[in-house]
Coordinates of C-alpha atoms and ligand atoms in Angstrom, one line a residue:
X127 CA -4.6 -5.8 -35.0
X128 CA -2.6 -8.0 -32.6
X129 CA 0.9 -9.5 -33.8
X130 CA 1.3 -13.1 -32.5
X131 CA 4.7 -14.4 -31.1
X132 CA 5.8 -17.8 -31.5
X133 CA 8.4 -18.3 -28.4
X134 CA 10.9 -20.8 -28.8
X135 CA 12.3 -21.8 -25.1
X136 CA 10.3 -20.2 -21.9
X137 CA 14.2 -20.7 -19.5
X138 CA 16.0 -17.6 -18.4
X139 CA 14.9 -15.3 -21.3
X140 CA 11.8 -16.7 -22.1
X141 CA 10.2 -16.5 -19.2
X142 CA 11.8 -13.0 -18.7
X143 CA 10.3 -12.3 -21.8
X144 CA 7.0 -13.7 -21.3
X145 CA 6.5 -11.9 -18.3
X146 CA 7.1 -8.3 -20.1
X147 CA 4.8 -9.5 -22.6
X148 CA 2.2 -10.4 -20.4
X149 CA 2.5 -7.4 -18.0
X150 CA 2.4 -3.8 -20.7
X151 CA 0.8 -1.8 -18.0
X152 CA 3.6 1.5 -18.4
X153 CA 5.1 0.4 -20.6
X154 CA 5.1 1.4 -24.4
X155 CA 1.6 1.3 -25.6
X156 CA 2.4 -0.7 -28.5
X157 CA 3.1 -4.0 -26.3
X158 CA -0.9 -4.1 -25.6
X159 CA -1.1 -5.8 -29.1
X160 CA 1.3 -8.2 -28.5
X161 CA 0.3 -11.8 -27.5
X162 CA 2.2 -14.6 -27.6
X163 CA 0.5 -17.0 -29.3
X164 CA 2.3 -20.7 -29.0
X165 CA 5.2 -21.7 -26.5
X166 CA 7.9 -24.4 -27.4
X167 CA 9.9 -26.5 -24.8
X168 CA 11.5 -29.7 -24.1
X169 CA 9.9 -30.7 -20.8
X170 CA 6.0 -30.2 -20.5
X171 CA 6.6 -31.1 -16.8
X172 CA 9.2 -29.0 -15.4
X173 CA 7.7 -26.4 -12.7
X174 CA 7.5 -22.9 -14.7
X175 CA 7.7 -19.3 -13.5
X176 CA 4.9 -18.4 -16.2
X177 CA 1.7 -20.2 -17.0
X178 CA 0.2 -21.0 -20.6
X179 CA -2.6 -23.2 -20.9
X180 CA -1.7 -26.3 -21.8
X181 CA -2.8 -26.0 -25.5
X182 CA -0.8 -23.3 -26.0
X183 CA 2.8 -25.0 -24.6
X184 CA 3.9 -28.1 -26.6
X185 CA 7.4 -29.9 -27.6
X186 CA 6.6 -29.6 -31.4
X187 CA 9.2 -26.2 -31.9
X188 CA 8.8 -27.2 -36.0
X189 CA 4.8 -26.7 -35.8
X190 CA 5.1 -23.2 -34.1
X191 CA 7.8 -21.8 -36.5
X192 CA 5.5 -23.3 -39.4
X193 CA 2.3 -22.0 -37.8
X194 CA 0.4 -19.9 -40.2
X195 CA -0.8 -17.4 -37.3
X196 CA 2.9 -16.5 -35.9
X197 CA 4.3 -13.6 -37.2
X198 CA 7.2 -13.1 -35.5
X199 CA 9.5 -15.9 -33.5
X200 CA 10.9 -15.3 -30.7
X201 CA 14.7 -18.0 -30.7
X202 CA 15.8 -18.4 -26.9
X203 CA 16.2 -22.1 -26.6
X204 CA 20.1 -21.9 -27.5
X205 CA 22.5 -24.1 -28.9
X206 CA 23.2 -24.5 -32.1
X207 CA 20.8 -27.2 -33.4
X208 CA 17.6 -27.3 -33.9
X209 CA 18.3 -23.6 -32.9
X210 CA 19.7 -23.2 -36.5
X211 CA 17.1 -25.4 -38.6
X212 CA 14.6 -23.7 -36.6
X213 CA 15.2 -20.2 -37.6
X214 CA 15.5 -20.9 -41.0
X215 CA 12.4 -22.6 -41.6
X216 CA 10.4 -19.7 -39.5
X217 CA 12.0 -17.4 -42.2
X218 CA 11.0 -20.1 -45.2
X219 CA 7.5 -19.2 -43.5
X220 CA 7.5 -15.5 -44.0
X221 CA 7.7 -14.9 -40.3
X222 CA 10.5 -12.3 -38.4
X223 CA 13.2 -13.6 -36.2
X224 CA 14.1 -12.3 -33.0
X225 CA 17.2 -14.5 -31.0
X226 CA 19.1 -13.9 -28.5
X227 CA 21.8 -16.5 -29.9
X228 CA 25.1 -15.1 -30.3
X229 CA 26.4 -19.0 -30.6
X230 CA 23.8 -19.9 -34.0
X231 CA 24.3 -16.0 -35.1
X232 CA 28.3 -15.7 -34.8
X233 CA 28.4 -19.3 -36.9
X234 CA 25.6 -19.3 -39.1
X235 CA 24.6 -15.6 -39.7
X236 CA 25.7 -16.1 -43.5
X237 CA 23.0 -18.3 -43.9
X238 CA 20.5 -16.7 -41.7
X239 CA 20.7 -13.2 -43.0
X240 CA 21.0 -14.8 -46.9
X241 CA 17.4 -16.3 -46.2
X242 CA 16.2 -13.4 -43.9
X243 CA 17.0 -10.9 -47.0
X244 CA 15.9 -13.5 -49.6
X245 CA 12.4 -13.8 -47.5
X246 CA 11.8 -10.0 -46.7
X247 CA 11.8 -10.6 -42.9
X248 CA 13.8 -8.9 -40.2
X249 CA 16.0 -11.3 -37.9
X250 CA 16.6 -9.2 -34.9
X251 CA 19.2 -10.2 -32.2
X252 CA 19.8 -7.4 -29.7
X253 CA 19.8 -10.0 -26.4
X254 CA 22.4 -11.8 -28.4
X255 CA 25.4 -9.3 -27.0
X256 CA 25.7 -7.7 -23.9
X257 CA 22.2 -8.6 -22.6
X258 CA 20.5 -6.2 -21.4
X259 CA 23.0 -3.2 -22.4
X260 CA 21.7 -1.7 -25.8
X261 CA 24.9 -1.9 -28.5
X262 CA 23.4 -3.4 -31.6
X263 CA 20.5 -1.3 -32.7
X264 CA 23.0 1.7 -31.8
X265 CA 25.5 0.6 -33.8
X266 CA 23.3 -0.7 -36.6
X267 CA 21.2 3.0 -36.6
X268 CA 22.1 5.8 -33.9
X269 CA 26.2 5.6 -34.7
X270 CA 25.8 5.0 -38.2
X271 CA 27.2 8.3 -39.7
X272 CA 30.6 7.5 -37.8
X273 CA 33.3 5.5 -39.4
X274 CA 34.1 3.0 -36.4
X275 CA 37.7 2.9 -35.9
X276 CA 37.7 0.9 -32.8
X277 CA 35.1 -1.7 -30.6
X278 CA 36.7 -2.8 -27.2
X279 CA 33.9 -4.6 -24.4
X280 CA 34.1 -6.4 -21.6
X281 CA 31.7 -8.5 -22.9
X282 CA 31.2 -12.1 -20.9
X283 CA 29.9 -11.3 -17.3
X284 CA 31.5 -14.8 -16.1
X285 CA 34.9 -14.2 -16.3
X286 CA 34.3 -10.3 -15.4
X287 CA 33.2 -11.5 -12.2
X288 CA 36.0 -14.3 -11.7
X289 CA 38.8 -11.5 -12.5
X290 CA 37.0 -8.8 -10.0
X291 CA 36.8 -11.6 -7.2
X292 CA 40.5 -12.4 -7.8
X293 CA 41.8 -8.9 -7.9
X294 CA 39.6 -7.8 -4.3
X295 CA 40.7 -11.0 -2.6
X296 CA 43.8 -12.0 -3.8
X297 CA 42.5 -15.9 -4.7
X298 CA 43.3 -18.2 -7.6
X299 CA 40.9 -19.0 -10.5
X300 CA 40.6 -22.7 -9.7
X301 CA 39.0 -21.4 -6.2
X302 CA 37.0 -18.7 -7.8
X303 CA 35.6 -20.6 -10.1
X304 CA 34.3 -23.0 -7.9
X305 CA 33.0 -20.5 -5.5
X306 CA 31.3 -18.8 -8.7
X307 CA 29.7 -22.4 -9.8
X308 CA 28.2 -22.6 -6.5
X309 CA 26.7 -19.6 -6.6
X310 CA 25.3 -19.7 -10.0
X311 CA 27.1 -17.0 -11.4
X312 CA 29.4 -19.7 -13.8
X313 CA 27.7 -22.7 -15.4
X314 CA 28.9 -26.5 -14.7
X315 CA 30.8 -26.6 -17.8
X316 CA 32.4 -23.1 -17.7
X317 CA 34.6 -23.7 -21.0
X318 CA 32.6 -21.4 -23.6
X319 CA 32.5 -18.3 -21.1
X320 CA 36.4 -19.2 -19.3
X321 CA 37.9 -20.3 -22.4
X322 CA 37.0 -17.1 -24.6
X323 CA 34.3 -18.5 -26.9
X324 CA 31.5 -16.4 -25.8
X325 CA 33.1 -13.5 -25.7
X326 CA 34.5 -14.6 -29.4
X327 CA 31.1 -15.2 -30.8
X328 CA 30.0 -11.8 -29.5
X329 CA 32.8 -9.9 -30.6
X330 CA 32.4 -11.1 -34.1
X331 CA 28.8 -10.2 -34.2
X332 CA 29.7 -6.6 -32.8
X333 CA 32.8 -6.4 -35.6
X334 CA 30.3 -7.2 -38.4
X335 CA 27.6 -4.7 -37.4
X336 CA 30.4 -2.0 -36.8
X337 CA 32.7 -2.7 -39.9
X338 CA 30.2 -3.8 -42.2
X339 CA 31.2 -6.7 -43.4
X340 CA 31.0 -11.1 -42.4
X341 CA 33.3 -12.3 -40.2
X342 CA 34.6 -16.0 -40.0
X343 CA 34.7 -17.2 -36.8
X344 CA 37.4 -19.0 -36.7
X345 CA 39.8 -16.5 -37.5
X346 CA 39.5 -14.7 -34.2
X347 CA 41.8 -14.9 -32.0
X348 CA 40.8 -16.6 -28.4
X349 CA 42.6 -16.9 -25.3
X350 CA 40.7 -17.3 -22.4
X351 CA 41.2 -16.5 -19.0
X352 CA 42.2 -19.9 -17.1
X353 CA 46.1 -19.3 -16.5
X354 CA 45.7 -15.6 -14.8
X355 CA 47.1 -16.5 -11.3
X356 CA 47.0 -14.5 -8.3
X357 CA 50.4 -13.5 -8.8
X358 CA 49.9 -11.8 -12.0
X359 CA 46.8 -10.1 -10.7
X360 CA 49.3 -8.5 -7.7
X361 CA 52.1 -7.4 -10.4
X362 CA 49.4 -6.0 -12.8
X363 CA 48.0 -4.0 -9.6
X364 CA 51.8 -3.3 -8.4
X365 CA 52.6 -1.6 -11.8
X366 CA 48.8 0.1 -12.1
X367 CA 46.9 -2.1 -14.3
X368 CA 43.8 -4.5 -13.6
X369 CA 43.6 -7.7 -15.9
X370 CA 40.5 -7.8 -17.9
X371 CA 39.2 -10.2 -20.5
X372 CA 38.8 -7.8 -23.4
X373 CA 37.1 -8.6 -27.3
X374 CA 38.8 -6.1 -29.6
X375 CA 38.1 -5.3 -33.1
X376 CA 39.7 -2.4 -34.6
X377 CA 41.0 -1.4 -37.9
X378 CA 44.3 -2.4 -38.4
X379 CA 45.5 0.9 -40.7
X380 CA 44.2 4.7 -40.4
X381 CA 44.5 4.1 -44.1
X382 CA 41.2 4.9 -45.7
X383 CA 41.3 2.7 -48.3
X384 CA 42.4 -0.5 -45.9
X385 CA 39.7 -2.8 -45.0
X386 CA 42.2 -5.3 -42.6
X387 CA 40.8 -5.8 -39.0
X388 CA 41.8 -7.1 -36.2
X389 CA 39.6 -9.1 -34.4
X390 CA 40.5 -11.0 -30.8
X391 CA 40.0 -11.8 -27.3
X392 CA 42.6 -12.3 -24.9
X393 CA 43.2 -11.4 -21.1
X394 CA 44.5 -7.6 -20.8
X395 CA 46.7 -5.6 -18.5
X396 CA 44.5 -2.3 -18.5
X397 CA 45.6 0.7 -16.9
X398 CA 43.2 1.7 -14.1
X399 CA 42.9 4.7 -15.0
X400 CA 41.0 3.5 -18.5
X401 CA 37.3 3.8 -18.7
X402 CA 37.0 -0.2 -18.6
X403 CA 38.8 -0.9 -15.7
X404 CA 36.5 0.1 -13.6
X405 CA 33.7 -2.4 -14.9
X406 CA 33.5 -5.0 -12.2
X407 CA 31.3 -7.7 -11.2
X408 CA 29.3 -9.4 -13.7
X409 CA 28.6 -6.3 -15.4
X410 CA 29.6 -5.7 -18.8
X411 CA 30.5 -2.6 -21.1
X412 CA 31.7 -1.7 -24.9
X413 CA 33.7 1.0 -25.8
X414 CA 33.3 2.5 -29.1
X415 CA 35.5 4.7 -31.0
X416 CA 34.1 6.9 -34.3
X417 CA 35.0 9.5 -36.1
X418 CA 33.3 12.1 -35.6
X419 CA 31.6 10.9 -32.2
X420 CA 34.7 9.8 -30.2
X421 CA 34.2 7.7 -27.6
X422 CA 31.1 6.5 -26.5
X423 CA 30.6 3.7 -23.5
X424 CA 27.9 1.6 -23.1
X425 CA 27.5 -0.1 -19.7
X426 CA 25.3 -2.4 -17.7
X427 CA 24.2 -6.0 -17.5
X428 CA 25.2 -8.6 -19.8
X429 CA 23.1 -11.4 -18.4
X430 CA 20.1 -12.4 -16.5
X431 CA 16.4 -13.2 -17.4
X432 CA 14.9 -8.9 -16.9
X433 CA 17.9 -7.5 -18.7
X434 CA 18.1 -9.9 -21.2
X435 CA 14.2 -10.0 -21.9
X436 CA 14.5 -5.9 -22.0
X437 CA 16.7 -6.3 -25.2
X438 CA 14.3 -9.5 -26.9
X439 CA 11.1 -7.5 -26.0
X440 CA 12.4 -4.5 -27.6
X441 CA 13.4 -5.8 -31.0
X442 CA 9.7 -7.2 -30.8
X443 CA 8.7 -4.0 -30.9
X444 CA 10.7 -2.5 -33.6
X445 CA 9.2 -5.6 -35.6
X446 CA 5.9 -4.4 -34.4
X447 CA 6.1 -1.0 -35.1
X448 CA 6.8 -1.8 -38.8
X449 CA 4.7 -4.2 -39.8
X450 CA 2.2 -1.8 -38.4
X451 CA 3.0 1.0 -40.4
X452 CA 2.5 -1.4 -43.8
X453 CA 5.5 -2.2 -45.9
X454 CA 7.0 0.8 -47.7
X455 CA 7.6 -1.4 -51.0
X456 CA 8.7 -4.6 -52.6
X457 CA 10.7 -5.3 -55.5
X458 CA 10.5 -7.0 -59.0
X459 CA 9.6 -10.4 -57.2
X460 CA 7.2 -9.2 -54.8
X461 CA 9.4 -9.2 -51.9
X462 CA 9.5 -6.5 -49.1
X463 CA 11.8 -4.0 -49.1
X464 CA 13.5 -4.2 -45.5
X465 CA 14.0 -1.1 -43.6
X466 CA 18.4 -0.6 -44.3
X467 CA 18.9 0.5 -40.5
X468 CA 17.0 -2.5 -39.3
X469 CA 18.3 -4.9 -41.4
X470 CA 21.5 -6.7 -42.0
X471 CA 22.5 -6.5 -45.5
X472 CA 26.5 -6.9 -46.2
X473 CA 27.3 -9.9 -48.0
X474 CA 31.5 -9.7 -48.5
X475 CA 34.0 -11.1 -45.5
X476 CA 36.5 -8.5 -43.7
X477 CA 39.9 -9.6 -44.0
X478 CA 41.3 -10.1 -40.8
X479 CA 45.1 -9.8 -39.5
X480 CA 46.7 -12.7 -38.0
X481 CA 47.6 -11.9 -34.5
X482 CA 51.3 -12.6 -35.5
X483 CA 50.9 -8.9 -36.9
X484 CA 49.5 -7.1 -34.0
X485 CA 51.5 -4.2 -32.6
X486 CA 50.9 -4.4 -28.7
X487 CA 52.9 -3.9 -25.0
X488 CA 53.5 -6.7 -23.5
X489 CA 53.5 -8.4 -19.8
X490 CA 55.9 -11.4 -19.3
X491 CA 56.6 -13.2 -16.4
X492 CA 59.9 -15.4 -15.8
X493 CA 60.9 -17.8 -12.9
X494 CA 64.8 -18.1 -13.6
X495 CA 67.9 -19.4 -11.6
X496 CA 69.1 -16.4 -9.4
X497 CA 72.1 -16.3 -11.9
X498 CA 74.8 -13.7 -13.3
X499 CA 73.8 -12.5 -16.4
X500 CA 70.1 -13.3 -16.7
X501 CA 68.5 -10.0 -16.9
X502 CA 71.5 -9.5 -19.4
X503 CA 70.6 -12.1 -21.6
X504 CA 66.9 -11.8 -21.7
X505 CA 67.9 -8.0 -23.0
X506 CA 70.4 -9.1 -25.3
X507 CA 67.5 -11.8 -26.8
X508 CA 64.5 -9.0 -27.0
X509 CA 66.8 -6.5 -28.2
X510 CA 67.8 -8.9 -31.0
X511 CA 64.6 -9.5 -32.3
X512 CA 63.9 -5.8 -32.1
X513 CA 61.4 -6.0 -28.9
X514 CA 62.0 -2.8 -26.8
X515 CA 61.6 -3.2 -23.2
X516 CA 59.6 -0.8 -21.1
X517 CA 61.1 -2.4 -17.8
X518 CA 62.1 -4.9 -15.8
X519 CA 61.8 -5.9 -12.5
X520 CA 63.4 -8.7 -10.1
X521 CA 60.2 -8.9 -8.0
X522 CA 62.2 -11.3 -5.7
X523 CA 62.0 -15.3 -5.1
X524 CA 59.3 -17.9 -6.0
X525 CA 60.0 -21.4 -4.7
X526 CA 64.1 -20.5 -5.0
X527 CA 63.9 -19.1 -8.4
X528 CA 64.2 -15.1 -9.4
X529 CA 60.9 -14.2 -10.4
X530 CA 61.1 -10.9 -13.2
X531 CA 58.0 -9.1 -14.9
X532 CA 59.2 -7.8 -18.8
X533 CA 57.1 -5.1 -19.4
X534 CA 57.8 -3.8 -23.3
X535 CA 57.0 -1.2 -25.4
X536 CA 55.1 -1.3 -28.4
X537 CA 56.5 -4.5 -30.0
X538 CA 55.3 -6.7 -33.3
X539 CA 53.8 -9.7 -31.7
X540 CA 55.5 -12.1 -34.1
X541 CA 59.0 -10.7 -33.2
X542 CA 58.1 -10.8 -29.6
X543 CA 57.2 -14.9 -30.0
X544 CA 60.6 -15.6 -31.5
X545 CA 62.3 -14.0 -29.0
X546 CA 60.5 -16.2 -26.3
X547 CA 61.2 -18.8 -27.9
X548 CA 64.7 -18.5 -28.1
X549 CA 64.2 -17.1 -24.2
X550 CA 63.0 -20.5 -23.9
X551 CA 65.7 -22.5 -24.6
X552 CA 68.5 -20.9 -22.2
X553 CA 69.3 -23.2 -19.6
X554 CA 68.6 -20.3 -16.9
X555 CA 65.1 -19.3 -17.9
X556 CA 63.1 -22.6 -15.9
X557 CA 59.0 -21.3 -17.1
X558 CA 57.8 -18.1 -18.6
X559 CA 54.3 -18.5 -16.5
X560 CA 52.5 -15.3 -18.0
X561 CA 52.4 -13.8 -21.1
X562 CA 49.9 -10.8 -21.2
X563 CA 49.1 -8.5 -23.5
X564 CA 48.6 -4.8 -22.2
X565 CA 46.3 -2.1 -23.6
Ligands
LIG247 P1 17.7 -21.8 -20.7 O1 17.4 -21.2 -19.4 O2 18.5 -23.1 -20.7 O3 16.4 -22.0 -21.5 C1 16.3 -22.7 -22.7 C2 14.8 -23.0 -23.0 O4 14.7 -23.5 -24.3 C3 14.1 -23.9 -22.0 O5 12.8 -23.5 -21.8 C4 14.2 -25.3 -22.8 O6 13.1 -26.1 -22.5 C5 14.1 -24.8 -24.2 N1 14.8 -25.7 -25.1 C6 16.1 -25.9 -25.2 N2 16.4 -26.8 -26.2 C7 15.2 -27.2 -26.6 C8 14.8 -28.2 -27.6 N3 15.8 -28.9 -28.3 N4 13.5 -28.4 -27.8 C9 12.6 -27.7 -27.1 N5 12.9 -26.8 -26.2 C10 14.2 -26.6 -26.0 O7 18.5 -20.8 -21.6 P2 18.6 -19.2 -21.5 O8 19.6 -18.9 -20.4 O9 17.3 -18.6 -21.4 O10 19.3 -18.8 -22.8 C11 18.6 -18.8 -24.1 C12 19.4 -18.1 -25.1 O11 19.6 -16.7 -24.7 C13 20.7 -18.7 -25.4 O12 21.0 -18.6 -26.8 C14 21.7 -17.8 -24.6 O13 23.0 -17.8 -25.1 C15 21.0 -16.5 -24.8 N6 21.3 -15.5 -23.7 C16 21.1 -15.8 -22.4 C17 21.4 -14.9 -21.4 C18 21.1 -15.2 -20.0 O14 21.4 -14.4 -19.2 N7 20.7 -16.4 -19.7 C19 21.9 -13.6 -21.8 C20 22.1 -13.3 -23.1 C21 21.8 -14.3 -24.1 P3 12.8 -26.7 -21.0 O15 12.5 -25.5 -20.1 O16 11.7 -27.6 -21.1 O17 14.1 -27.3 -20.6
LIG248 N1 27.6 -16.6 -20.2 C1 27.4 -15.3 -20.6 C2 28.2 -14.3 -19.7 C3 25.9 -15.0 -20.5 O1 28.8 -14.8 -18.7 O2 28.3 -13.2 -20.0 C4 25.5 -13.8 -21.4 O3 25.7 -14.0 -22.7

């Protein structure tokens, strides 16, 4: 019995998928009855990596995810339509899902579970986070007995790599960037992987497998990475912290019966000697914290057409596997029962905290006149609005102004804003360029 793939996009993934596919030898036996069966693209034309005959390759995406002989699509054309559209009519059509789309997944997984669930299919989507590093099927099966108190990953490979070349050479992002454009390793338009966005989408997939609940995306918190300067990168190193883009989401209480999350990416101070620091490069990792495991890293590479393929190929497989074993069982209407450690099943939303509430250190950076009494004030104004300072340091003169890192202790992040705002507004204070948060 051979079970035929429909794949939807033969870039970066799909052809790194293909290739797996069409190469088993030593690898698990089970890939031998594998064939892809129909190809979708844009271009007919464009030079390919992989060859299909030309009646299996077409531009009509709708007729392969409709296609009575496809049992299982295969989503890595991206975006978010006909990505979306696509999906769910391959699931009207009885047929699994696999995607490596953390954009469609992080927006419109309500839907696409709601249908997959409704339909009896799986819709797998281990590429979508991390690549080629294995985090959902563990968290979804192998860490299931824990209670997951916390989920911490360096998760976008982009701005990993930006914030490793700055830190080794001392450079600024604007010239890093560009330098990482040219050599491929950041896209033309950089926003969704500088900005935060990616790493957003991905964290609130990881969040939902790991707390059990939907998350709406637009209540994570995003700050992305494009006002780190060279400065702050020295003063970070100076004080023994690297700066890392981070996606968080922890529970907000020990309390057992609290449900609150919180759920955010931002740029971090992280103290070198923390398992994450040492991620460099493009490579990514996630940190997860459960009781009773403890701490358990997951590390490699986030990106790239092998790594990623490694992830799609696999949740072939586990698709595969079961639909070769026969379906256990299906209920009152006929549907099939889903396997509960393969599937995704939670229907209710976790609340999330606004970051206003978060409980964090801080990193601040003023340029101020070199005046009486500033170091005083700035005191006098934290202390007010009951932020605690760690330390700070006069690191000496930028452009003619006094230029002093606040680092604090554990402060509420609401009280800390009104006290920069006040800060704000003394004549003395000229910019407050950096505001980091630290782990
Ligand atoms: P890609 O290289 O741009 O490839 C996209 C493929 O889909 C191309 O073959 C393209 O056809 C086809 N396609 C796109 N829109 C189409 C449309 N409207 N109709 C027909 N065909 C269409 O993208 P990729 O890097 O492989 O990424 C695919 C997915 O994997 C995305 O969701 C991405 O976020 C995710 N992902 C990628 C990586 C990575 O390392 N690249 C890692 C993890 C996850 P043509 O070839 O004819 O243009
Ligand atoms: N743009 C993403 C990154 C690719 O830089 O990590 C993998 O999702």
């Amino acid at each position: 019995m051979a079970f035929k793939v429909g794949l939807l996009g033969l870039g970066t993934v799909g052809t790194g998928t293909a290739e797996i596919l069409l190469h088993p030898a030593q690898r698990h036996p089970l890939l031998q009855e594998i064939e892809i069966h129909r190809v979708g693209v844009r271009s007919l034309d464009k030079p390919r990596r992989v060859q299909f005959p030309a009646e299996m390759i077409t531009t009509d995406l709708e007729s392969i995810v409709t296609d009575p002989a496809v049992d299982i699509v295969v989503e890595v054309m991206g975006g978010l339509e006909p990505a979306r559209s696509l999906m769910l009519t391959a699931i009207q059509h009885g047929k699994h899902v696999v995607t490596a789309n953390k954009a469609a997944i992080a927006r419109y997984g309500d839907e696409i579970f709601t249908a997959a669930n409704a339909a009896g299919v799986y819709v797998l989507l281990e590429a979508a986070v991390a690549g080629g590093i294995p985090v959902i099927e563990p968290l979804k099966q192998s860490l299931c007995s824990n209670r997951i108190q916390a989920l911490t990953g360096i998760v976008n490979g982009t701005t990993n790599y930006i914030l490793s070349r700055m830190q080794t050479e001392g450079s600024d992002f604007d010239a890093v960037l560009a330098d990482a454009q040219r050599l491929g390793y950041a896209e033309s338009d950089p926003t969704a992987d500088v900005d935060g966005l990616d790493a957003a989408d991905k964290i609130a997939i990881l969040a939902s497998l790991a707390f059990g609940g939907r998350i709406k995306l637009p209540e994570v918190y995003c700050e992305g990475i494009r006002k780190i300067s060279a400065a702050d990168i020295t003063y970070a190193e100076r004080l023994g912290f690297v700066i890392k883009l981070l996606a968080t989401a922890k529970r907000d209480s020990e309390e057992l019966d609290s449900d609150l999350l919180q759920v955010r990416v931002h740029p971090t101070l992280v103290p070198k000697t923390h398992p994450l620091a040492s991620v460099n490069g493009v490579y990514n990792a996630i940190l997860i914290e459960g009781d009773p495991v403890g701490q358990v890293m997951f590390f490699g590479p986030g990106a790239g057409s092998g790594p990623t393929a490694s992830a799609v190929v696999a949740d072939i497989l586990n698709i595969a596997a079961i639909l070769k074993v026969g379906r256990a069982a299906t209920d009152a209407n006929g549907t099939p029962i889903l396997d509960p450690l393969l599937s995704c099943s939670h229907q209710d939303y976790c609340p999330i905290a606004p970051i206003e509430a978060l409980v964090t250190r801080f990193y601040v950076r003023f340029l101020a006149k070199d005046s009486a009494g500033v170091i005083g004030y700035l005191g006098t104004c934290f202390g007010k609005h009951e932020v605690s300072l760690e330390s700070v340091v006069q690191i000496g003169m930028r452009d003619d102004l006094a230029e002093i890192v606040v680092i604090t202790h554990d402060v509420r992040e609401g009280n800390f804003r009104q006290a920069l705002t006040e800060i704000q507004t003394f004549d003395a204070i000229v910019s407050i360029p950096s505001v980091l948060r630290v782990l």
